[in-house]
Short mmCIF file of C-alpha atoms in Angstrom, two decimals:
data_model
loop_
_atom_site.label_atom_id
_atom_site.label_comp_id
_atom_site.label_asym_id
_atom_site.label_seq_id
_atom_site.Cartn_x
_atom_site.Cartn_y
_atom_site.Cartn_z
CA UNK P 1002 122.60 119.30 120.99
CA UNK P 1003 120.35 117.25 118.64
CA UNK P 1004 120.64 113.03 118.17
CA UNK P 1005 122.41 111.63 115.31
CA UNK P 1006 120.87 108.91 113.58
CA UNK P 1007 122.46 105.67 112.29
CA UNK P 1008 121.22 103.72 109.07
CA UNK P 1009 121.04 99.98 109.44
CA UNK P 1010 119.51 98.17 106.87
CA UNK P 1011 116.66 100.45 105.25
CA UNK P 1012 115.90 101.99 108.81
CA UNK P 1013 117.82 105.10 110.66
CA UNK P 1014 118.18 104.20 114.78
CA UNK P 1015 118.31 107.09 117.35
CA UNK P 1016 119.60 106.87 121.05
CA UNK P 1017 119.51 108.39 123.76
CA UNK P 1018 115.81 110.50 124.67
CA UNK P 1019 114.45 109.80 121.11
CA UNK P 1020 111.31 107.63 122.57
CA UNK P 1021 109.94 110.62 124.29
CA UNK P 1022 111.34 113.22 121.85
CA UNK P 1023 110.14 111.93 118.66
CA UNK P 1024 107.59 109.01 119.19
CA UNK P 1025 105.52 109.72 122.23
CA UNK P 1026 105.37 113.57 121.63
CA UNK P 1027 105.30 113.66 117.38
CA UNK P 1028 104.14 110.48 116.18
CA UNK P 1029 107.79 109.82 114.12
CA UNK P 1030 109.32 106.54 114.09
CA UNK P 1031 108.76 103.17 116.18
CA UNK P 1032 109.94 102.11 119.76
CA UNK P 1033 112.80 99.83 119.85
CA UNK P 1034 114.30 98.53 122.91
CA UNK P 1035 114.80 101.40 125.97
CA UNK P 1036 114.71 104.85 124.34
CA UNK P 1037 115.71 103.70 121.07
CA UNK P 1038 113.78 104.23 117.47
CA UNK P 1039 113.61 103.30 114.57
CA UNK P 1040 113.11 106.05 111.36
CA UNK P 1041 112.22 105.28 107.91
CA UNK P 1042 114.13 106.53 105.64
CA UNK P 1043 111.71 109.50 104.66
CA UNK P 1044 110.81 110.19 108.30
CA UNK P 1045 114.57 110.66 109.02
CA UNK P 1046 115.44 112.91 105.99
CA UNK P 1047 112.08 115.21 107.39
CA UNK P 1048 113.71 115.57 110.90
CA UNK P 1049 117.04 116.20 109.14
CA UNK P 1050 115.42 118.58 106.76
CA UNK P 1051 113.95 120.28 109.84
CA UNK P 1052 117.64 120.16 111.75
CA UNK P 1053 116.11 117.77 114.86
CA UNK P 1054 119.05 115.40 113.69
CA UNK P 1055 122.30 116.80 113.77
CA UNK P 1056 123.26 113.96 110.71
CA UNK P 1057 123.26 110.55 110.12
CA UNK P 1058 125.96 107.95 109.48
CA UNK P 1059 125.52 106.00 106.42
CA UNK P 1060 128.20 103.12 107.66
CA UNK P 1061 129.58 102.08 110.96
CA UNK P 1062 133.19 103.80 110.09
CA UNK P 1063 131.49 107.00 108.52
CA UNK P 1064 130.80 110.53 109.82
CA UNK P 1065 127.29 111.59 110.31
CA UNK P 1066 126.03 113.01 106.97
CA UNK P 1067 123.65 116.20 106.50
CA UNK P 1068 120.19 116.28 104.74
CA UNK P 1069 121.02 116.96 100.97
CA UNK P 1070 123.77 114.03 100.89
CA UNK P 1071 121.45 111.65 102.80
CA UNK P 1072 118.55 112.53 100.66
CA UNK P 1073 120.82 111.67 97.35
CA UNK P 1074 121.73 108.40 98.71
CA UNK P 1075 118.24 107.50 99.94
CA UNK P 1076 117.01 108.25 96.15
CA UNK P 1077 119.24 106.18 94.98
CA UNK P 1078 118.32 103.45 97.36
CA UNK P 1079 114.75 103.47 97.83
CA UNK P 1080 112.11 103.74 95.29
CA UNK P 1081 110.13 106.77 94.63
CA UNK P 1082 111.91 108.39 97.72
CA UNK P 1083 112.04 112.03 96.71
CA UNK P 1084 108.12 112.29 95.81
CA UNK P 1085 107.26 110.60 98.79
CA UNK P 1086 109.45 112.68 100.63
CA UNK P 1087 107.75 116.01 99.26
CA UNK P 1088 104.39 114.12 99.89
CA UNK P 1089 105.62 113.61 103.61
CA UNK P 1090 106.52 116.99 104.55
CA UNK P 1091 103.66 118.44 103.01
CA UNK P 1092 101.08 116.58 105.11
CA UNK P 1093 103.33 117.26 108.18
CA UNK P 1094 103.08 120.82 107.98
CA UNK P 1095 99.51 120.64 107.35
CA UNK P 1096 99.08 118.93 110.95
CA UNK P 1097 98.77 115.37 110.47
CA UNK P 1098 101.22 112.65 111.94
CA UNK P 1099 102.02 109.63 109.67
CA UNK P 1100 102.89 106.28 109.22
CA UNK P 1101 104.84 104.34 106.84
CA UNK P 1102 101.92 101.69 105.49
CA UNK P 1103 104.22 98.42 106.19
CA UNK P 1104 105.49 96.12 108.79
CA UNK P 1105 106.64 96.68 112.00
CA UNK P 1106 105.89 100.52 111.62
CA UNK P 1107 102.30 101.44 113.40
CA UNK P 1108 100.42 101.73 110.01
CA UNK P 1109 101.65 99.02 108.50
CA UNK P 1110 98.42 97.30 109.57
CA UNK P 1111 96.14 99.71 108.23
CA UNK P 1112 96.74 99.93 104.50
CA UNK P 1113 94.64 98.35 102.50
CA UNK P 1114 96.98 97.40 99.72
CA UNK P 1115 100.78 97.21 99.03
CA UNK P 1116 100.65 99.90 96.98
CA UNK P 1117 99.72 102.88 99.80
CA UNK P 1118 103.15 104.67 100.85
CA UNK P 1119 101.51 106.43 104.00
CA UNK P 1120 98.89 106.58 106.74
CA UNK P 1121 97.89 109.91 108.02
CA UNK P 1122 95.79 109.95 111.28
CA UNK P 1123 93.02 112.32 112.35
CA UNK P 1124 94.87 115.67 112.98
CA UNK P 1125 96.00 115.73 116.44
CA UNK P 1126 96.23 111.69 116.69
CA UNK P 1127 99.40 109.60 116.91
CA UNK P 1128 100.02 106.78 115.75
CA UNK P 1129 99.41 104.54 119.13
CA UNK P 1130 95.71 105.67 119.45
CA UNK P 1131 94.74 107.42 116.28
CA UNK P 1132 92.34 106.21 113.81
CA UNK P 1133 93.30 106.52 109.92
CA UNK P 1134 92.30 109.49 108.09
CA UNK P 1135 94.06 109.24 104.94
CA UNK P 1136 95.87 105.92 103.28
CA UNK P 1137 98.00 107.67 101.17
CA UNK P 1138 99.22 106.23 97.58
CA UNK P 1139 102.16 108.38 96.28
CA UNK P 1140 102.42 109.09 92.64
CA UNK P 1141 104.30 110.93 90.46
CA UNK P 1142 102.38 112.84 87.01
CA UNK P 1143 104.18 110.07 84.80
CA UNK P 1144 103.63 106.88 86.76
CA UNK P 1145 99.52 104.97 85.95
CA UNK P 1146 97.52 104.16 88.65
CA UNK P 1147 95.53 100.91 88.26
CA UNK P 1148 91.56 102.04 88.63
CA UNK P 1149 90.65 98.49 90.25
CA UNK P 1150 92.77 99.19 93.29
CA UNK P 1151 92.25 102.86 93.82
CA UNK P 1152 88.74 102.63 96.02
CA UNK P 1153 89.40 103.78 99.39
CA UNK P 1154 92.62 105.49 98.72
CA UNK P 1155 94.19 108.71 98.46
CA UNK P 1156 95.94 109.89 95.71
CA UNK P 1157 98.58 112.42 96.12
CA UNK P 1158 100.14 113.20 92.51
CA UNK P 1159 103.29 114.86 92.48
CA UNK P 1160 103.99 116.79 89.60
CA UNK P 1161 106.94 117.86 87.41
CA UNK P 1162 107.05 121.01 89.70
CA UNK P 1163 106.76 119.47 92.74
CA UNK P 1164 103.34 120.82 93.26
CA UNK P 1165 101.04 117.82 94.94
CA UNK P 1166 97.30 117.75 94.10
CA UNK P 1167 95.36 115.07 96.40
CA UNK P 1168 92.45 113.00 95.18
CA UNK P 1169 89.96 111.20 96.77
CA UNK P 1170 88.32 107.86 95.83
CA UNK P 1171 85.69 105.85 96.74
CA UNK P 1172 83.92 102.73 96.48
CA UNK P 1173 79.83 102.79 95.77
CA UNK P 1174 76.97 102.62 93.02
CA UNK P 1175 74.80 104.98 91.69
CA UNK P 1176 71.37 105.04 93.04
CA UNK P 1177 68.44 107.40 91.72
CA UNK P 1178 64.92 107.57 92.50
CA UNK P 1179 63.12 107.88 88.95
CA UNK P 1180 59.37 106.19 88.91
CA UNK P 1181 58.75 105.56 84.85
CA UNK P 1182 58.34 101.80 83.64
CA UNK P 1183 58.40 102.34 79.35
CA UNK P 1184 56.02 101.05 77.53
CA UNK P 1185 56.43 97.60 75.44
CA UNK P 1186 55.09 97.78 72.76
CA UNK P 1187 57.31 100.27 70.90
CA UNK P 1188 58.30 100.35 67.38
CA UNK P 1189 61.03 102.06 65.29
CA UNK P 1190 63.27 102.10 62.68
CA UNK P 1191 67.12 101.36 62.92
CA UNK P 1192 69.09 103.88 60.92
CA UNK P 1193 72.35 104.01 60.82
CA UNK P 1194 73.66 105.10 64.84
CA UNK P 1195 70.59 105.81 65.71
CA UNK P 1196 66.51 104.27 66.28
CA UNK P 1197 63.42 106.38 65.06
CA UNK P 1198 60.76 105.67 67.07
CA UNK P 1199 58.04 107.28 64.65
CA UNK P 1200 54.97 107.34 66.71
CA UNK P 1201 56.33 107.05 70.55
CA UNK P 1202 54.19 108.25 73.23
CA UNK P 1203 54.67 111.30 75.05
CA UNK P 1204 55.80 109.86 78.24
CA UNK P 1205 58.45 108.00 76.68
CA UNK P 1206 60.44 111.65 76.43
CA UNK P 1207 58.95 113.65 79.03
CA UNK P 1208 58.70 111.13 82.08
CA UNK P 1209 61.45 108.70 81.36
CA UNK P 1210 63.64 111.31 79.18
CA UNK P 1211 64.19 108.37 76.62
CA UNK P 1212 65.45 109.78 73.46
CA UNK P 1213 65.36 113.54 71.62
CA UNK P 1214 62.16 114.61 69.98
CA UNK P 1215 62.44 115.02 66.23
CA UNK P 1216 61.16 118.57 66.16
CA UNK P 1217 61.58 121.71 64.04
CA UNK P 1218 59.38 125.08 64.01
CA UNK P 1219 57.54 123.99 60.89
CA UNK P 1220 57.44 120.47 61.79
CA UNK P 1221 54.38 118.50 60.46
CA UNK P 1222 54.86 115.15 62.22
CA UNK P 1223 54.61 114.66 65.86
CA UNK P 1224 55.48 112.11 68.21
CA UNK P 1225 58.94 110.98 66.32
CA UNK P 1226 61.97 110.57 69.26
CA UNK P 1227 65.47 109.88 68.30
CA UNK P 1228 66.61 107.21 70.21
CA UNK P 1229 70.86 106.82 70.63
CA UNK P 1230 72.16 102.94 70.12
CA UNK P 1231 72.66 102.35 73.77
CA UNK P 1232 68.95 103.23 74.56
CA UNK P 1233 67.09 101.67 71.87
CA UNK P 1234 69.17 98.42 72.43
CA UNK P 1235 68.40 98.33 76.22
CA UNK P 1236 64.53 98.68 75.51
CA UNK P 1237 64.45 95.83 72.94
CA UNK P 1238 66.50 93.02 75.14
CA UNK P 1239 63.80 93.84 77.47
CA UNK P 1240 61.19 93.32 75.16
CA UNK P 1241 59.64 96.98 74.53
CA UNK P 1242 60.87 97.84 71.25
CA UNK P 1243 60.59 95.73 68.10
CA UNK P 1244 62.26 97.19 64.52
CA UNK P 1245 59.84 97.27 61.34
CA UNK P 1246 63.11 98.29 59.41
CA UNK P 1247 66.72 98.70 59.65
CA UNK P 1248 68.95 100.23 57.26
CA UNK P 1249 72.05 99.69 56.99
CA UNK P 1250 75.21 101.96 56.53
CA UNK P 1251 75.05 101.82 52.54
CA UNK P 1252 71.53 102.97 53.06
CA UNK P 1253 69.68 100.05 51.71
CA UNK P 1254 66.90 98.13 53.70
CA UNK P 1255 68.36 95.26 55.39
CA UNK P 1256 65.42 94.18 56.80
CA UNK P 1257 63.28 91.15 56.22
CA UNK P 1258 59.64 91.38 55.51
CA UNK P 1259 57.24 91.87 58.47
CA UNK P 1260 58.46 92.93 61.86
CA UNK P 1261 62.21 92.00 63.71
CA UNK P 1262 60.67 90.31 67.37
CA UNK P 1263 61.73 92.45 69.97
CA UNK P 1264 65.33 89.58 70.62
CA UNK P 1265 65.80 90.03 67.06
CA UNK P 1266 65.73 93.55 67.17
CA UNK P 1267 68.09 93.77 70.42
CA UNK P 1268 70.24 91.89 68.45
CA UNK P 1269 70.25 94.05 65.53
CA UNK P 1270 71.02 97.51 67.30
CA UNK P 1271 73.55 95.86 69.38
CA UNK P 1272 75.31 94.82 65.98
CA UNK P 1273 75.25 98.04 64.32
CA UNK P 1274 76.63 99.21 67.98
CA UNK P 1275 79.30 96.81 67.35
CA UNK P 1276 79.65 98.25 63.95
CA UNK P 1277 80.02 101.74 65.27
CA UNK P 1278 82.34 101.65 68.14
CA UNK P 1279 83.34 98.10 68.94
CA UNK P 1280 83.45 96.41 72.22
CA UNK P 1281 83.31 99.77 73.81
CA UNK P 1282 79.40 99.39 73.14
CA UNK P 1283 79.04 96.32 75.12
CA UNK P 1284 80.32 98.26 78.45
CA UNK P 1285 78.38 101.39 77.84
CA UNK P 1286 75.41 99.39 77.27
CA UNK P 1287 76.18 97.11 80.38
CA UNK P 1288 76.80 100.44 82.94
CA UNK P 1289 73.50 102.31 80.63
CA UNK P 1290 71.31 99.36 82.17
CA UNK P 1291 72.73 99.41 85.19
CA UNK P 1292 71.97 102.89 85.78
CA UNK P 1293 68.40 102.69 84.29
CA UNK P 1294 67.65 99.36 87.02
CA UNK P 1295 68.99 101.76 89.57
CA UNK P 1296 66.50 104.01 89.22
CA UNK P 1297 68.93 106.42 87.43
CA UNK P 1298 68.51 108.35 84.19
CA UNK P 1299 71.52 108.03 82.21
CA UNK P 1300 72.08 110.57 79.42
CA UNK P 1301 74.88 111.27 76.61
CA UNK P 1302 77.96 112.55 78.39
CA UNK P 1303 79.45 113.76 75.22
CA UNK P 1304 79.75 117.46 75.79
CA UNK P 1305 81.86 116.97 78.63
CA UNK P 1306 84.03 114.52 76.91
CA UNK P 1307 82.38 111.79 79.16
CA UNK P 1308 80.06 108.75 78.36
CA UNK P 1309 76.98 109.75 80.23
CA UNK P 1310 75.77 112.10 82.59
CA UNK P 1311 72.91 110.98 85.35
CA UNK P 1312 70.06 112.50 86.11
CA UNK P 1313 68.83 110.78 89.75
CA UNK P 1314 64.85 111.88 89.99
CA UNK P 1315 63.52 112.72 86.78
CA UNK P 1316 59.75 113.72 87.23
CA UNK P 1317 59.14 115.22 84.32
CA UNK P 1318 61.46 116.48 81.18
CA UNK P 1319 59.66 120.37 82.08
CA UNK P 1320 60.65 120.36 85.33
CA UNK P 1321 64.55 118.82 85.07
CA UNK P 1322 66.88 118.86 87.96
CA UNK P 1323 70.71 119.37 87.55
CA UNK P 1324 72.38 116.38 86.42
CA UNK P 1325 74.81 114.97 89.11
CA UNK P 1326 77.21 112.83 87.76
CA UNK P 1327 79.91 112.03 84.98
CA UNK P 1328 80.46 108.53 84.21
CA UNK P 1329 83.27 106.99 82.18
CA UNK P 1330 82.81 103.74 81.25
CA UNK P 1331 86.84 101.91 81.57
CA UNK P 1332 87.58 98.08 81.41
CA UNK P 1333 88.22 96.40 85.17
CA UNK P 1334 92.28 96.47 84.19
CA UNK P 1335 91.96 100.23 82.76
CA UNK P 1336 95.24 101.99 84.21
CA UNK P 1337 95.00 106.11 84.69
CA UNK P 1338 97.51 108.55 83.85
CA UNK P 1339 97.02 110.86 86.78
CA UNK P 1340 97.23 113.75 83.96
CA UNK P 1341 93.74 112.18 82.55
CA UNK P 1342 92.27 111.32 85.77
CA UNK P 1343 93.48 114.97 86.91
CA UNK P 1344 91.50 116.17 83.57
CA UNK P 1345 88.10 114.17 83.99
CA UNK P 1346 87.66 115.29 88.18
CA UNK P 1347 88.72 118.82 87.11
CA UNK P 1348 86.31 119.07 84.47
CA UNK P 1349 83.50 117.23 86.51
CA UNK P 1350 84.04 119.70 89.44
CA UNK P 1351 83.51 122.94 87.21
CA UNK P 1352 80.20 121.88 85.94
CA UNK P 1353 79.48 121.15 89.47
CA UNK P 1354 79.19 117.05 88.89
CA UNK P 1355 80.94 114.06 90.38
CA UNK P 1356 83.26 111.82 88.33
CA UNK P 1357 83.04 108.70 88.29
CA UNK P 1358 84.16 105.43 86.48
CA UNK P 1359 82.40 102.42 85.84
CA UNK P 1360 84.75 99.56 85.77
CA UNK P 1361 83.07 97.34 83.36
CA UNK P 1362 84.10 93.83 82.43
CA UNK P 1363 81.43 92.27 79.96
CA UNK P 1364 80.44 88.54 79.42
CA UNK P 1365 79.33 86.48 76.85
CA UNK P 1366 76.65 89.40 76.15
CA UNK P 1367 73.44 87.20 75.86
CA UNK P 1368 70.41 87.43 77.61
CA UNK P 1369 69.69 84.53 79.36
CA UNK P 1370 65.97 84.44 77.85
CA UNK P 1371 67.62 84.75 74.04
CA UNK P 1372 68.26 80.72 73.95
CA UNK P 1373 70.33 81.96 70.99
CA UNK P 1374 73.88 80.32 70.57
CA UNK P 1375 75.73 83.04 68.26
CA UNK P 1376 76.95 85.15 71.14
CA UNK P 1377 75.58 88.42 69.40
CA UNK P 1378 72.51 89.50 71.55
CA UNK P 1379 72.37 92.51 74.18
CA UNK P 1380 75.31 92.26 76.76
CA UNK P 1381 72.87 92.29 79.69
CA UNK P 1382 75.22 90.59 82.61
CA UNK P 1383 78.58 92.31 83.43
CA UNK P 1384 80.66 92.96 86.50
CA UNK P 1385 80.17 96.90 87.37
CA UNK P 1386 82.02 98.60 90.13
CA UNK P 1387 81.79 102.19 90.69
CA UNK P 1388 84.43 104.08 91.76
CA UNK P 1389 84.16 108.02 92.45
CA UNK P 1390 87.01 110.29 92.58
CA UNK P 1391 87.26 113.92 93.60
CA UNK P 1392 89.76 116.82 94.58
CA UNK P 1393 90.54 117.10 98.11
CA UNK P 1394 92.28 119.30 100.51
CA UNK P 1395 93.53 117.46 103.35
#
């Protein structure tokens, strides 16, 4: 005949042989004294579920209760109780023994934030010598997931169907290994989103894949490049481009005779960037430099609805190599729908890419060299961290 378990407090105790029956030899629960355990509540409802308990008594002058009446009463009692539950039992069958990730239960030490439900342990591992595979966070398709405290974690999303997808993310920068230092003594024209660089060297495009070539089959001008807002801004706050004109959006010349110094001109683009898509510049020009001092060729992410794509060792344009990320630039408080973040790793994964976010909070935005006190030169200091995310099957 199986135990019956008794709820006291948020926890369900079983008598009797329980130690040996459901701790020592499948990883459920925590010793008490003697034989006795201790269940969580979704730990109890799975041996329920799986009729090891013959019921559970809700009060000391009630009869023991079955699984779908206990499971009502727990979701009404505990938060989030029936995805975790599903989120439970599915790791469970897959082979893995868990934890709940709080006090006195065994995991309770191993989760790295309030906010993980579950620790799963190498398969085969309990929870007395087992090392932590998987700190699970439990979310259903409607809740948002803060990105700042997702590093480290997985995500198991439980959606309107009860169907779980599992995500993995992770801490860590982009690295790359491109060898190009751009020239500095480049000159172009702001236009309206964009910089023409009229007579740019060769390199500039087919060693450090700066810009687009301005070509045509019956082109008559060589050496124009097309430089985006992000890129043209980054060369001038370090001093390699300089603007002998910028016009503005009306289409007149705005500017003033002679040539803009190369501050002047960061200051220009980064204006017109302001101009064009608000603060949102500021961080994709902040993550754009950070990619480029990493060694990293960032590129337009726009076909797949991202904000750049990297390219990690570019030798030459002529002899590319498959880009390997997606990057999203977000603010450091950016919250995800798991829909959206379920959207941008899908989408990553069929071009055969890696998602990932740069968490981007931007300062004052002025170069330290600009001794300018108007606050509207090149944001060239702000807080990046990386975070990649990807599908996984546990």
């Amino acid at each position: 005949m199986q135990p019956t378990g008794h709820l006291r407090g948020d926890a369900v105790r079983v008598g009797g042989d329980a130690r040996q029956r459901f701790y020592d030899a499948r990883g459920y629960g925590r010793p008490l004294d003697g034989n006795e355990i201790a269940l969580s509540r979704v730990e109890a409802a799975h041996l329920l579920f799986r009729g090891d308990l013959s019921g559970i008594t809700l009060s000391d002058d009630s009869d023991p209760v079955g699984f779908e009446r206990f499971f009502v009463a727990s979701a009404a009692a505990a938060d989030r109780f029936a995805v975790r539950f599903l989120v439970y039992s599915d790791l469970r069958d897959r082979g893995f023994y868990l934890s709940p990730a709080r006090e006195p239960w065994p995991g309770g030490d191993d989760a790295p934030s309030d906010a993980v439900d579950f620790v799963a342990y190498e398969r085969g591992e309990t929870p007395d010598t087992g090392n932590v595979k998987y700190p699970i966070q439990v979310v259903g398709e409607r809740e948002s997931v803060a990105a700042a405290e997702l590093a480290g974690r997985t995500l198991a999303v439980v959606d309107e169907e009860s169907d779980i997808t599992y995500f993995a993310a992770e801490a860590g920068g982009i690295e790359g290994a491109t060898d190009y230092e751009p020239p500095s003594d480049l000159t172009g024209v702001l236009l309206a989103d964009r910089v023409v660089v009229w007579d740019a060297p060769e390199d500039l495009y087919e060693r450090g894949f700066y810009g687009r070539p301005l070509t045509g089959r019956a082109a008559d001008v060589e050496g124009a490049l097309q430089l985006s807002l992000v890129e043209a801004a980054s060369l001038a706050a370090d001093g390699r481009l300089s603007l002998s004109a910028s016009v503005g959006d009306d289409g007149e010349d705005d500017a003033d005779d002679g040539t803009a110094t190369a501050l002047d001109a960061a200051a220009l683009v980064v204006a017109r960037g302001r101009d064009v898509e608000g603060e949102r510049f500021d961080r994709r020009l902040a993550v754009y430099r950070r990619l480029r001092a990493a060694d990293a060729v960032p590129k337009t992410g726009f076909k797949f609805g991202a904000d750049f794509r990297t390219y990690l060792d570019v030798e030459t344009v002529e002899d590319l190599p498959h880009s390997e990320h997606l990057v999203r630039v977000v603010g450091p408080d950016h919250e995800f729908s798991p829909r959206e973040l379920s959207l941008d790793v899908r989408l990553a994964g069929g071009v055969r890419k890696e998602m990932a976010f740069a968490l981007t909070a931007v300062g004052d935005g002025r170069p330290a060299e600009s001794g300018g006190d108007d606050g509207d030169d090149a944001p060239i200091d702000a807080d990046v961290a990386w975070l990649s995310v990807d599908r996984l099957t546990p």
